[in-house]
PDB file of C-alpha atoms in Angstrom:
ATOM      1  CA  UNK T   1      91.721-100.618  14.568  1.00  0.00           C
ATOM      2  CA  UNK T   2      93.574-101.470  17.766  1.00  0.00           C
ATOM      3  CA  UNK T   3      94.592-105.079  18.140  1.00  0.00           C
ATOM      4  CA  UNK T   4      93.937-107.174  21.200  1.00  0.00           C
ATOM      5  CA  UNK T   5      96.652-106.477  23.730  1.00  0.00           C
ATOM      6  CA  UNK T   6      97.899-109.086  26.146  1.00  0.00           C
ATOM      7  CA  UNK T   7      98.649-106.741  28.984  1.00  0.00           C
ATOM      8  CA  UNK T   8      96.488-103.761  28.212  1.00  0.00           C
ATOM      9  CA  UNK T   9      95.035-101.455  30.771  1.00  0.00           C
ATOM     10  CA  UNK T  10      91.558-102.863  30.426  1.00  0.00           C
ATOM     11  CA  UNK T  11      91.350-106.629  30.441  1.00  0.00           C
ATOM     12  CA  UNK T  12      88.080-108.003  29.343  1.00  0.00           C
ATOM     13  CA  UNK T  13      86.484-110.956  30.957  1.00  0.00           C
ATOM     14  CA  UNK T  14      83.261-112.530  29.964  1.00  0.00           C
ATOM     15  CA  UNK T  15      80.977-114.539  32.171  1.00  0.00           C
ATOM     16  CA  UNK T  16      77.366-115.502  32.029  1.00  0.00           C
ATOM     17  CA  UNK T  17      74.657-116.372  34.488  1.00  0.00           C
ATOM     18  CA  UNK T  18      74.374-113.569  36.986  1.00  0.00           C
ATOM     19  CA  UNK T  19      76.128-111.053  34.768  1.00  0.00           C
ATOM     20  CA  UNK T  20      74.017-109.194  32.264  1.00  0.00           C
ATOM     21  CA  UNK T  21      76.998-107.550  30.582  1.00  0.00           C
ATOM     22  CA  UNK T  22      78.865-110.003  28.430  1.00  0.00           C
ATOM     23  CA  UNK T  23      82.224-108.357  28.918  1.00  0.00           C
ATOM     24  CA  UNK T  24      83.310-105.833  31.457  1.00  0.00           C
ATOM     25  CA  UNK T  25      86.411-104.077  32.646  1.00  0.00           C
ATOM     26  CA  UNK T  26      87.753-106.450  35.269  1.00  0.00           C
ATOM     27  CA  UNK T  27      90.404-104.092  36.614  1.00  0.00           C
ATOM     28  CA  UNK T  28      87.828-101.484  37.585  1.00  0.00           C
ATOM     29  CA  UNK T  29      85.643-104.205  38.994  1.00  0.00           C
ATOM     30  CA  UNK T  30      88.454-105.313  41.303  1.00  0.00           C
ATOM     31  CA  UNK T  31      89.110-101.741  42.335  1.00  0.00           C
ATOM     32  CA  UNK T  32      85.447-101.376  43.273  1.00  0.00           C
ATOM     33  CA  UNK T  33      85.594-104.577  45.306  1.00  0.00           C
ATOM     34  CA  UNK T  34      88.611-103.247  47.190  1.00  0.00           C
ATOM     35  CA  UNK T  35      86.746-100.051  47.956  1.00  0.00           C
ATOM     36  CA  UNK T  36      83.836-101.986  49.421  1.00  0.00           C
ATOM     37  CA  UNK T  37      86.221-104.113  51.464  1.00  0.00           C
ATOM     38  CA  UNK T  38      87.964-101.089  52.968  1.00  0.00           C
ATOM     39  CA  UNK T  39      84.647 -99.433  53.821  1.00  0.00           C
ATOM     40  CA  UNK T  40      83.263-102.515  55.529  1.00  0.00           C
ATOM     41  CA  UNK T  41      86.435-103.209  57.509  1.00  0.00           C
ATOM     42  CA  UNK T  42      86.696 -99.656  58.766  1.00  0.00           C
ATOM     43  CA  UNK T  43      83.047 -99.594  59.786  1.00  0.00           C
ATOM     44  CA  UNK T  44      83.383-102.969  61.542  1.00  0.00           C
ATOM     45  CA  UNK T  45      86.182-101.541  63.671  1.00  0.00           C
ATOM     46  CA  UNK T  46      84.274 -98.357  64.483  1.00  0.00           C
ATOM     47  CA  UNK T  47      81.152-100.376  65.219  1.00  0.00           C
ATOM     48  CA  UNK T  48      83.134-102.596  67.561  1.00  0.00           C
ATOM     49  CA  UNK T  49      84.352 -99.598  69.527  1.00  0.00           C
ATOM     50  CA  UNK T  50      80.817 -98.191  69.779  1.00  0.00           C
ATOM     51  CA  UNK T  51      79.367-101.533  70.888  1.00  0.00           C
ATOM     52  CA  UNK T  52      82.045-101.840  73.571  1.00  0.00           C
ATOM     53  CA  UNK T  53      81.445 -98.358  74.931  1.00  0.00           C
ATOM     54  CA  UNK T  54      77.691 -98.869  75.006  1.00  0.00           C
ATOM     55  CA  UNK T  55      78.200-101.985  77.098  1.00  0.00           C
ATOM     56  CA  UNK T  56      76.566-104.508  74.789  1.00  0.00           C
ATOM     57  CA  UNK T  57      77.088-108.104  75.761  1.00  0.00           C
ATOM     58  CA  UNK T  58      76.207-111.329  74.001  1.00  0.00           C
ATOM     59  CA  UNK T  59      73.497-111.370  71.372  1.00  0.00           C
ATOM     60  CA  UNK T  60      72.879-107.606  71.448  1.00  0.00           C
ATOM     61  CA  UNK T  61      76.339-106.969  70.081  1.00  0.00           C
ATOM     62  CA  UNK T  62      75.907-109.353  67.156  1.00  0.00           C
ATOM     63  CA  UNK T  63      72.534-107.843  66.322  1.00  0.00           C
ATOM     64  CA  UNK T  64      74.253-104.447  66.360  1.00  0.00           C
ATOM     65  CA  UNK T  65      76.841-105.806  63.920  1.00  0.00           C
ATOM     66  CA  UNK T  66      74.177-107.118  61.551  1.00  0.00           C
ATOM     67  CA  UNK T  67      72.347-103.782  61.658  1.00  0.00           C
ATOM     68  CA  UNK T  68      75.570-101.924  61.023  1.00  0.00           C
ATOM     69  CA  UNK T  69      76.402-104.057  58.003  1.00  0.00           C
ATOM     70  CA  UNK T  70      72.871-103.601  56.683  1.00  0.00           C
ATOM     71  CA  UNK T  71      73.279 -99.823  56.925  1.00  0.00           C
ATOM     72  CA  UNK T  72      76.644-100.146  55.200  1.00  0.00           C
ATOM     73  CA  UNK T  73      75.020-102.021  52.336  1.00  0.00           C
ATOM     74  CA  UNK T  74      72.435 -99.266  51.982  1.00  0.00           C
ATOM     75  CA  UNK T  75      75.191 -96.673  52.073  1.00  0.00           C
ATOM     76  CA  UNK T  76      77.184 -98.488  49.392  1.00  0.00           C
ATOM     77  CA  UNK T  77      74.146 -98.765  47.155  1.00  0.00           C
ATOM     78  CA  UNK T  78      73.573 -95.041  47.608  1.00  0.00           C
ATOM     79  CA  UNK T  79      77.223 -94.382  46.773  1.00  0.00           C
ATOM     80  CA  UNK T  80      76.762 -96.326  43.548  1.00  0.00           C
ATOM     81  CA  UNK T  81      73.820 -94.028  42.831  1.00  0.00           C
ATOM     82  CA  UNK T  82      71.449 -96.998  42.769  1.00  0.00           C
ATOM     83  CA  UNK T  83      72.660 -98.214  39.373  1.00  0.00           C
ATOM     84  CA  UNK T  84      74.568-101.270  40.510  1.00  0.00           C
ATOM     85  CA  UNK T  85      75.184-102.611  37.028  1.00  0.00           C
ATOM     86  CA  UNK T  86      77.371 -99.663  36.089  1.00  0.00           C
ATOM     87  CA  UNK T  87      79.896-100.635  38.745  1.00  0.00           C
ATOM     88  CA  UNK T  88      79.392-104.311  39.593  1.00  0.00           C
ATOM     89  CA  UNK T  89      78.286-107.398  37.848  1.00  0.00           C
ATOM     90  CA  UNK T  90      75.710-108.530  40.338  1.00  0.00           C
ATOM     91  CA  UNK T  91      73.790-107.383  43.413  1.00  0.00           C
ATOM     92  CA  UNK T  92      75.457-110.053  45.542  1.00  0.00           C
ATOM     93  CA  UNK T  93      78.753-108.208  45.402  1.00  0.00           C
ATOM     94  CA  UNK T  94      77.354-105.219  47.190  1.00  0.00           C
ATOM     95  CA  UNK T  95      74.905-106.914  49.518  1.00  0.00           C
ATOM     96  CA  UNK T  96      76.485-110.169  50.605  1.00  0.00           C
ATOM     97  CA  UNK T  97      80.237-110.095  49.927  1.00  0.00           C
ATOM     98  CA  UNK T  98      82.267-109.184  52.963  1.00  0.00           C
ATOM     99  CA  UNK T  99      79.300-109.289  55.291  1.00  0.00           C
ATOM    100  CA  UNK T 100      81.004-111.722  57.618  1.00  0.00           C
ATOM    101  CA  UNK T 101      84.526-110.605  56.793  1.00  0.00           C
ATOM    102  CA  UNK T 102      84.449-107.788  59.286  1.00  0.00           C
ATOM    103  CA  UNK T 103      83.021-109.910  62.088  1.00  0.00           C
ATOM    104  CA  UNK T 104      86.425-110.825  63.510  1.00  0.00           C
ATOM    105  CA  UNK T 105      87.578-107.208  63.591  1.00  0.00           C
ATOM    106  CA  UNK T 106      84.272-106.201  65.130  1.00  0.00           C
ATOM    107  CA  UNK T 107      84.574-108.728  67.980  1.00  0.00           C
ATOM    108  CA  UNK T 108      88.208-107.791  68.587  1.00  0.00           C
ATOM    109  CA  UNK T 109      87.523-104.099  68.981  1.00  0.00           C
ATOM    110  CA  UNK T 110      84.299-104.779  70.829  1.00  0.00           C
ATOM    111  CA  UNK T 111      86.150-106.700  73.556  1.00  0.00           C
ATOM    112  CA  UNK T 112      88.911-104.091  73.485  1.00  0.00           C
ATOM    113  CA  UNK T 113      86.600-101.149  74.054  1.00  0.00           C
ATOM    114  CA  UNK T 114      84.477-103.032  76.575  1.00  0.00           C
ATOM    115  CA  UNK T 115      87.564-103.820  78.614  1.00  0.00           C
ATOM    116  CA  UNK T 116      88.861-100.276  78.483  1.00  0.00           C
ATOM    117  CA  UNK T 117      85.543 -98.626  79.290  1.00  0.00           C
ATOM    118  CA  UNK T 118      84.050-101.057  81.779  1.00  0.00           C
ATOM    119  CA  UNK T 119      86.639-103.215  83.438  1.00  0.00           C
ATOM    120  CA  UNK T 120      89.772-101.194  83.962  1.00  0.00           C
TER     121      UNK T 120
ATOM    122  CA  UNK C   1      88.089 -84.502  48.796  1.00  0.00           C
ATOM    123  CA  UNK C   2      89.848 -87.489  50.278  1.00  0.00           C
ATOM    124  CA  UNK C   3      91.736 -85.298  52.749  1.00  0.00           C
ATOM    125  CA  UNK C   4      88.518 -83.617  53.914  1.00  0.00           C
ATOM    126  CA  UNK C   5      86.854 -87.001  54.376  1.00  0.00           C
ATOM    127  CA  UNK C   6      89.912 -88.235  56.254  1.00  0.00           C
ATOM    128  CA  UNK C   7      89.774 -85.313  58.683  1.00  0.00           C
ATOM    129  CA  UNK C   8      86.070 -85.950  59.190  1.00  0.00           C
ATOM    130  CA  UNK C   9      86.878 -89.581  59.981  1.00  0.00           C
ATOM    131  CA  UNK C  10      89.620 -88.638  62.427  1.00  0.00           C
ATOM    132  CA  UNK C  11      87.254 -86.145  64.061  1.00  0.00           C
ATOM    133  CA  UNK C  12      84.627 -88.875  64.405  1.00  0.00           C
ATOM    134  CA  UNK C  13      87.206 -91.177  66.008  1.00  0.00           C
ATOM    135  CA  UNK C  14      88.181 -88.405  68.442  1.00  0.00           C
ATOM    136  CA  UNK C  15      84.535 -87.976  69.397  1.00  0.00           C
ATOM    137  CA  UNK C  16      84.374 -91.707  70.076  1.00  0.00           C
ATOM    138  CA  UNK C  17      87.424 -91.507  72.324  1.00  0.00           C
ATOM    139  CA  UNK C  18      85.891 -88.627  74.211  1.00  0.00           C
ATOM    140  CA  UNK C  19      82.706 -90.637  74.669  1.00  0.00           C
ATOM    141  CA  UNK C  20      84.776 -93.558  76.005  1.00  0.00           C
ATOM    142  CA  UNK C  21      86.483 -91.260  78.494  1.00  0.00           C
ATOM    143  CA  UNK C  22      83.125 -89.863  79.606  1.00  0.00           C
ATOM    144  CA  UNK C  23      81.831 -93.388  80.128  1.00  0.00           C
ATOM    145  CA  UNK C  24      84.860 -94.279  82.271  1.00  0.00           C
ATOM    146  CA  UNK C  25      84.283 -91.195  84.399  1.00  0.00           C
ATOM    147  CA  UNK C  26      80.596 -92.084  84.695  1.00  0.00           C
ATOM    148  CA  UNK C  27      81.470 -95.576  85.870  1.00  0.00           C
ATOM    149  CA  UNK C  28      83.808 -94.266  88.554  1.00  0.00           C
ATOM    150  CA  UNK C  29      80.964 -91.999  89.660  1.00  0.00           C
ATOM    151  CA  UNK C  30      78.688 -95.054  89.841  1.00  0.00           C
ATOM    152  CA  UNK C  31      81.265 -96.804  92.017  1.00  0.00           C
ATOM    153  CA  UNK C  32      80.975 -93.973  94.490  1.00  0.00           C
ATOM    154  CA  UNK C  33      77.192 -94.075  94.579  1.00  0.00           C
ATOM    155  CA  UNK C  34      77.238 -97.917  94.319  1.00  0.00           C
ATOM    156  CA  UNK C  35      74.644 -98.037  91.557  1.00  0.00           C
ATOM    157  CA  UNK C  36      74.508-100.532  88.716  1.00  0.00           C
ATOM    158  CA  UNK C  37      75.588 -99.744  85.193  1.00  0.00           C
ATOM    159  CA  UNK C  38      72.653-100.073  82.836  1.00  0.00           C
ATOM    160  CA  UNK C  39      73.464 -97.645  80.078  1.00  0.00           C
ATOM    161  CA  UNK C  40      75.818 -94.752  79.541  1.00  0.00           C
ATOM    162  CA  UNK C  41      74.369 -91.293  80.207  1.00  0.00           C
ATOM    163  CA  UNK C  42      72.185 -89.843  77.512  1.00  0.00           C
ATOM    164  CA  UNK C  43      74.655 -87.295  76.183  1.00  0.00           C
ATOM    165  CA  UNK C  44      77.268 -90.032  75.771  1.00  0.00           C
ATOM    166  CA  UNK C  45      74.800 -91.994  73.659  1.00  0.00           C
ATOM    167  CA  UNK C  46      74.185 -88.924  71.514  1.00  0.00           C
ATOM    168  CA  UNK C  47      77.933 -88.383  71.209  1.00  0.00           C
ATOM    169  CA  UNK C  48      78.467 -91.994  70.139  1.00  0.00           C
ATOM    170  CA  UNK C  49      75.728 -91.686  67.553  1.00  0.00           C
ATOM    171  CA  UNK C  50      77.236 -88.525  66.075  1.00  0.00           C
ATOM    172  CA  UNK C  51      80.709 -90.090  66.035  1.00  0.00           C
ATOM    173  CA  UNK C  52      79.309 -93.182  64.321  1.00  0.00           C
ATOM    174  CA  UNK C  53      77.583 -91.057  61.682  1.00  0.00           C
ATOM    175  CA  UNK C  54      80.736 -89.076  60.940  1.00  0.00           C
ATOM    176  CA  UNK C  55      82.824 -92.235  60.669  1.00  0.00           C
ATOM    177  CA  UNK C  56      80.134 -93.816  58.487  1.00  0.00           C
ATOM    178  CA  UNK C  57      80.320 -90.953  56.025  1.00  0.00           C
ATOM    179  CA  UNK C  58      84.124 -90.992  56.084  1.00  0.00           C
ATOM    180  CA  UNK C  59      84.208 -94.783  55.535  1.00  0.00           C
ATOM    181  CA  UNK C  60      82.130 -94.395  52.387  1.00  0.00           C
ATOM    182  CA  UNK C  61      84.100 -91.464  51.002  1.00  0.00           C
ATOM    183  CA  UNK C  62      87.788 -92.073  51.809  1.00  0.00           C
ATOM    184  CA  UNK C  63      88.432 -95.292  49.810  1.00  0.00           C
ATOM    185  CA  UNK C  64      87.661 -93.555  46.531  1.00  0.00           C
ATOM    186  CA  UNK C  65      85.017 -93.443  43.885  1.00  0.00           C
ATOM    187  CA  UNK C  66      83.527 -96.366  42.092  1.00  0.00           C
ATOM    188  CA  UNK C  67      84.832 -96.864  38.574  1.00  0.00           C
ATOM    189  CA  UNK C  68      82.527 -97.765  35.751  1.00  0.00           C
ATOM    190  CA  UNK C  69      82.879-101.256  34.324  1.00  0.00           C
ATOM    191  CA  UNK C  70      81.155-100.713  31.019  1.00  0.00           C
ATOM    192  CA  UNK C  71      83.698-101.395  28.288  1.00  0.00           C
ATOM    193  CA  UNK C  72      82.192 -98.763  26.028  1.00  0.00           C
ATOM    194  CA  UNK C  73      81.711 -95.846  28.388  1.00  0.00           C
ATOM    195  CA  UNK C  74      83.548 -92.613  27.821  1.00  0.00           C
ATOM    196  CA  UNK C  75      85.925 -92.925  30.737  1.00  0.00           C
ATOM    197  CA  UNK C  76      87.093 -96.417  29.776  1.00  0.00           C
ATOM    198  CA  UNK C  77      88.615 -95.610  26.416  1.00  0.00           C
ATOM    199  CA  UNK C  78      91.909 -97.278  25.669  1.00  0.00           C
ATOM    200  CA  UNK C  79      94.376 -94.434  25.680  1.00  0.00           C
ATOM    201  CA  UNK C  80      97.614 -96.215  26.449  1.00  0.00           C
ATOM    202  CA  UNK C  81      98.261 -97.346  22.891  1.00  0.00           C
ATOM    203  CA  UNK C  82     101.881 -96.128  22.618  1.00  0.00           C
ATOM    204  CA  UNK C  83     102.816 -98.139  25.697  1.00  0.00           C
ATOM    205  CA  UNK C  84     101.696-101.341  24.065  1.00  0.00           C
ATOM    206  CA  UNK C  85     104.554-103.418  22.684  1.00  0.00           C
ATOM    207  CA  UNK C  86     102.678-104.145  19.500  1.00  0.00           C
ATOM    208  CA  UNK C  87     102.565-100.544  18.471  1.00  0.00           C
ATOM    209  CA  UNK C  88     105.807 -98.915  19.522  1.00  0.00           C
ATOM    210  CA  UNK C  89     107.260 -96.596  16.942  1.00  0.00           C
ATOM    211  CA  UNK C  90     110.990 -96.107  16.703  1.00  0.00           C
ATOM    212  CA  UNK C  91     112.802 -93.585  14.598  1.00  0.00           C
ATOM    213  CA  UNK C  92     115.933 -95.341  13.277  1.00  0.00           C
ATOM    214  CA  UNK C  93     118.097 -95.468  10.159  1.00  0.00           C
ATOM    215  CA  UNK C  94     116.238 -98.433   8.719  1.00  0.00           C
ATOM    216  CA  UNK C  95     114.073 -95.996   6.855  1.00  0.00           C
ATOM    217  CA  UNK C  96     116.873 -95.331   4.300  1.00  0.00           C
ATOM    218  CA  UNK C  97     116.769 -98.935   3.085  1.00  0.00           C
ATOM    219  CA  UNK C  98     114.884 -99.212  -0.207  1.00  0.00           C
ATOM    220  CA  UNK C  99     111.574-100.880   0.198  1.00  0.00           C
ATOM    221  CA  UNK C 100     111.659-104.410  -1.290  1.00  0.00           C
ATOM    222  CA  UNK C 101     108.271-105.472  -2.397  1.00  0.00           C
ATOM    223  CA  UNK C 102     108.985-108.997  -3.603  1.00  0.00           C
ATOM    224  CA  UNK C 103     110.457-110.540  -0.474  1.00  0.00           C
ATOM    225  CA  UNK C 104     109.870-114.251  -0.225  1.00  0.00           C
ATOM    226  CA  UNK C 105     109.922-116.377   2.856  1.00  0.00           C
ATOM    227  CA  UNK C 106     113.010-118.590   2.849  1.00  0.00           C
ATOM    228  CA  UNK C 107     112.595-122.042   4.327  1.00  0.00           C
TER     229      UNK C 107
END
């Protein structure tokens, strides 16, 4: 029977509370979190460009961002084939993590695109 | 699969750039007629929507698949056993030593 390795390819980590699995493969979990982060950042940038071209100003742009992130959450849940617990330890990871992380990129590209399309 | 999704994403970005260029042209047209800018023309809105959809699909596909975190699923089996320091096997001349079965710990 294989012994417990210190630096094996699958490190186990146990936690309780939100997690229903007692141990899970933390390396894959981190890889999944990175995937979500990349998706959200890229979509924040694209959303910023679209909001700038459409000429949104003020509150409309932020509402657009919230809608975009909501659609991203739905898309991520669909990508995980609706069985979140196979890939993550809790629903919060998919729904709430990184929601505001892309806001800065969104505003940057929003002002960028608005300037290019409407001012110059 | 990643390359196809990447090209779809780049194509979506190109559509967005084209929509931006169309909007700039539309604004210069508005300057001539001295109208106000309320919204981009309808086909630009459609173009933006299509570009957003393509980039949305590419953003979900390019970063890679989700990996299962169940410790007992089939794709998570520990297969790197020989790389583990505890279990390396060397073939050396120590095998010709006779096996001593009554070794005692000296202290």
